[in-house]
mmCIF file of C-alpha atoms in Angstrom:
data_model
loop_
_atom_site.group_PDB
_atom_site.id
_atom_site.type_symbol
_atom_site.label_atom_id
_atom_site.label_comp_id
_atom_site.label_asym_id
_atom_site.label_seq_id
_atom_site.Cartn_x
_atom_site.Cartn_y
_atom_site.Cartn_z
ATOM 1 C CA MET A 1 -25.537 13.455 -29.387
ATOM 2 C CA LEU A 2 -25.121 10.483 -26.835
ATOM 3 C CA MET A 3 -23.149 8.365 -29.187
ATOM 4 C CA SER A 4 -20.894 11.563 -29.260
ATOM 5 C CA ARG A 5 -20.713 11.412 -25.306
ATOM 6 C CA CYS A 6 -19.717 7.719 -24.984
ATOM 7 C CA ILE A 7 -17.390 8.478 -27.520
ATOM 8 C CA ASN A 8 -15.544 11.258 -25.341
ATOM 9 C CA VAL A 9 -15.710 8.719 -22.275
ATOM 10 C CA ILE A 10 -14.071 6.078 -23.942
ATOM 11 C CA TYR A 11 -11.426 8.400 -25.097
ATOM 12 C CA ARG A 12 -10.942 10.039 -21.943
ATOM 13 C CA ILE A 13 -10.495 6.803 -20.224
ATOM 14 C CA ARG A 14 -8.316 5.217 -22.880
ATOM 15 C CA SER A 15 -6.091 8.047 -22.503
ATOM 16 C CA ALA A 16 -6.109 8.002 -18.770
ATOM 17 C CA GLN A 17 -2.314 7.091 -16.970
ATOM 18 C CA ALA A 18 -3.218 5.167 -14.241
ATOM 19 C CA SER A 19 -0.801 5.280 -11.387
ATOM 20 C CA ASP A 20 -0.748 2.854 -8.279
ATOM 21 C CA PHE A 21 -2.044 5.526 -5.433
ATOM 22 C CA VAL A 22 -1.131 4.238 -1.829
ATOM 23 C CA PRO A 23 -3.758 5.293 0.787
ATOM 24 C CA SER A 24 -1.417 6.103 3.728
ATOM 25 C CA GLU A 25 -2.750 3.397 5.638
ATOM 26 C CA TYR A 26 -1.362 1.011 3.892
ATOM 27 C CA MET A 27 1.834 2.275 3.120
ATOM 28 C CA CYS A 28 5.076 1.204 4.895
ATOM 29 C CA PRO A 29 6.545 4.348 6.667
ATOM 30 C CA LEU A 30 10.213 2.773 5.602
ATOM 31 C CA THR A 31 9.580 2.150 1.434
ATOM 32 C CA LEU A 32 6.448 4.338 0.821
ATOM 33 C CA ASP A 33 4.948 2.128 -0.936
ATOM 34 C CA TRP A 34 2.605 -0.789 -0.165
ATOM 35 C CA PHE A 35 3.280 -3.354 2.500
ATOM 36 C CA ILE A 36 4.681 -6.107 1.879
ATOM 37 C CA ASP A 37 4.587 -9.032 4.765
ATOM 38 C CA PRO A 38 3.250 -6.893 7.127
ATOM 39 C CA VAL A 39 4.714 -7.165 10.548
ATOM 40 C CA VAL A 40 4.256 -5.218 13.578
ATOM 41 C CA THR A 41 7.179 -4.430 16.501
ATOM 42 C CA ALA A 42 6.745 -3.918 20.130
ATOM 43 C CA SER A 43 5.960 0.002 19.595
ATOM 44 C CA GLY A 44 3.053 -1.181 17.774
ATOM 45 C CA HIS A 45 3.928 0.203 14.458
ATOM 46 C CA SER A 46 3.596 -2.007 11.422
ATOM 47 C CA TYR A 47 6.351 -2.049 8.845
ATOM 48 C CA SER A 48 7.161 -4.281 5.349
ATOM 49 C CA ARG A 49 9.082 -7.154 6.930
ATOM 50 C CA ALA A 50 12.240 -6.774 4.667
ATOM 51 C CA ALA A 51 12.250 -3.091 5.533
ATOM 52 C CA ILE A 52 12.154 -3.331 9.059
ATOM 53 C CA GLU A 53 14.421 -6.166 9.074
ATOM 54 C CA GLU A 54 16.839 -4.111 7.444
ATOM 55 C CA TRP A 55 16.783 -1.267 9.677
ATOM 56 C CA LEU A 56 17.165 -3.117 12.735
ATOM 57 C CA THR A 57 20.699 -4.440 10.929
ATOM 58 C CA THR A 58 21.836 -1.245 11.738
ATOM 59 C CA SER A 59 19.689 -0.017 14.539
ATOM 60 C CA SER A 60 17.989 -1.144 17.735
ATOM 61 C CA ALA A 61 15.319 1.980 17.983
ATOM 62 C CA ASP A 62 12.034 1.747 16.042
ATOM 63 C CA PRO A 63 12.143 4.261 13.201
ATOM 64 C CA LEU A 64 8.661 6.131 14.045
ATOM 65 C CA THR A 65 9.452 6.376 17.959
ATOM 66 C CA ARG A 66 13.064 6.034 18.338
ATOM 67 C CA THR A 67 12.370 3.534 21.543
ATOM 68 C CA ASN A 68 14.716 1.039 21.657
ATOM 69 C CA ILE A 69 13.017 -2.662 19.803
ATOM 70 C CA GLY A 70 16.363 -4.461 20.026
ATOM 71 C CA GLY A 71 15.821 -8.280 20.221
ATOM 72 C CA ALA A 72 12.291 -7.499 20.712
ATOM 73 C CA PRO A 73 10.112 -10.159 18.333
ATOM 74 C CA ILE A 74 8.441 -8.816 15.703
ATOM 75 C CA TYR A 75 4.802 -10.293 14.676
ATOM 76 C CA SER A 76 3.282 -10.889 11.332
ATOM 77 C CA ASN A 77 0.333 -8.206 11.234
ATOM 78 C CA VAL A 78 -2.542 -10.413 9.492
ATOM 79 C CA ALA A 79 -5.033 -7.773 10.117
ATOM 80 C CA MET A 80 -2.885 -5.340 7.947
ATOM 81 C CA LYS A 81 -2.317 -7.952 5.512
ATOM 82 C CA ASN A 82 -6.166 -8.998 5.474
ATOM 83 C CA ALA A 83 -7.269 -5.331 4.885
ATOM 84 C CA LEU A 84 -4.490 -4.697 2.512
ATOM 85 C CA ASP A 85 -5.610 -7.681 0.195
ATOM 86 C CA HIS A 86 -9.540 -6.406 0.684
ATOM 87 C CA TYR A 87 -8.248 -2.903 -0.602
ATOM 88 C CA ARG A 88 -6.165 -4.055 -3.253
ATOM 89 C CA LEU A 89 -9.030 -6.393 -4.816
ATOM 90 C CA HIS A 90 -11.238 -3.719 -4.695
ATOM 91 C CA TYR A 91 -9.012 -1.265 -6.210
ATOM 92 C CA GLN A 92 -7.711 -3.131 -8.703
ATOM 93 C CA ARG A 93 -11.190 -3.911 -9.967
ATOM 94 C CA PHE A 94 -11.792 -0.381 -10.750
ATOM 95 C CA ARG A 95 -8.352 0.304 -11.661
ATOM 96 C CA ILE A 96 -7.930 1.611 -15.608
ATOM 97 C CA LEU A 97 -5.454 -0.142 -17.163
ATOM 98 C CA ASP A 98 -3.306 0.836 -20.617
#
């Protein structure tokens, strides 16, 4: 009986399809994917660096607030990067792989 239950659990784990679940707090609002090199704008919102730099080539407005941020510096969001690294470390530890 126990052997049968263990085999069933192993089968379910092996047949599971893992997908990257991105919690909203670690998701860039422009790419809708994990932050990559997170930065923060003058409005206080975080974005992936490449995504916001591309956005700012065509617009001077913050994508979320629509306030003018043209010319304002963007700063690396070290706290977000550290939180993201911590989450990914623990997430990947328990992730089911093919």
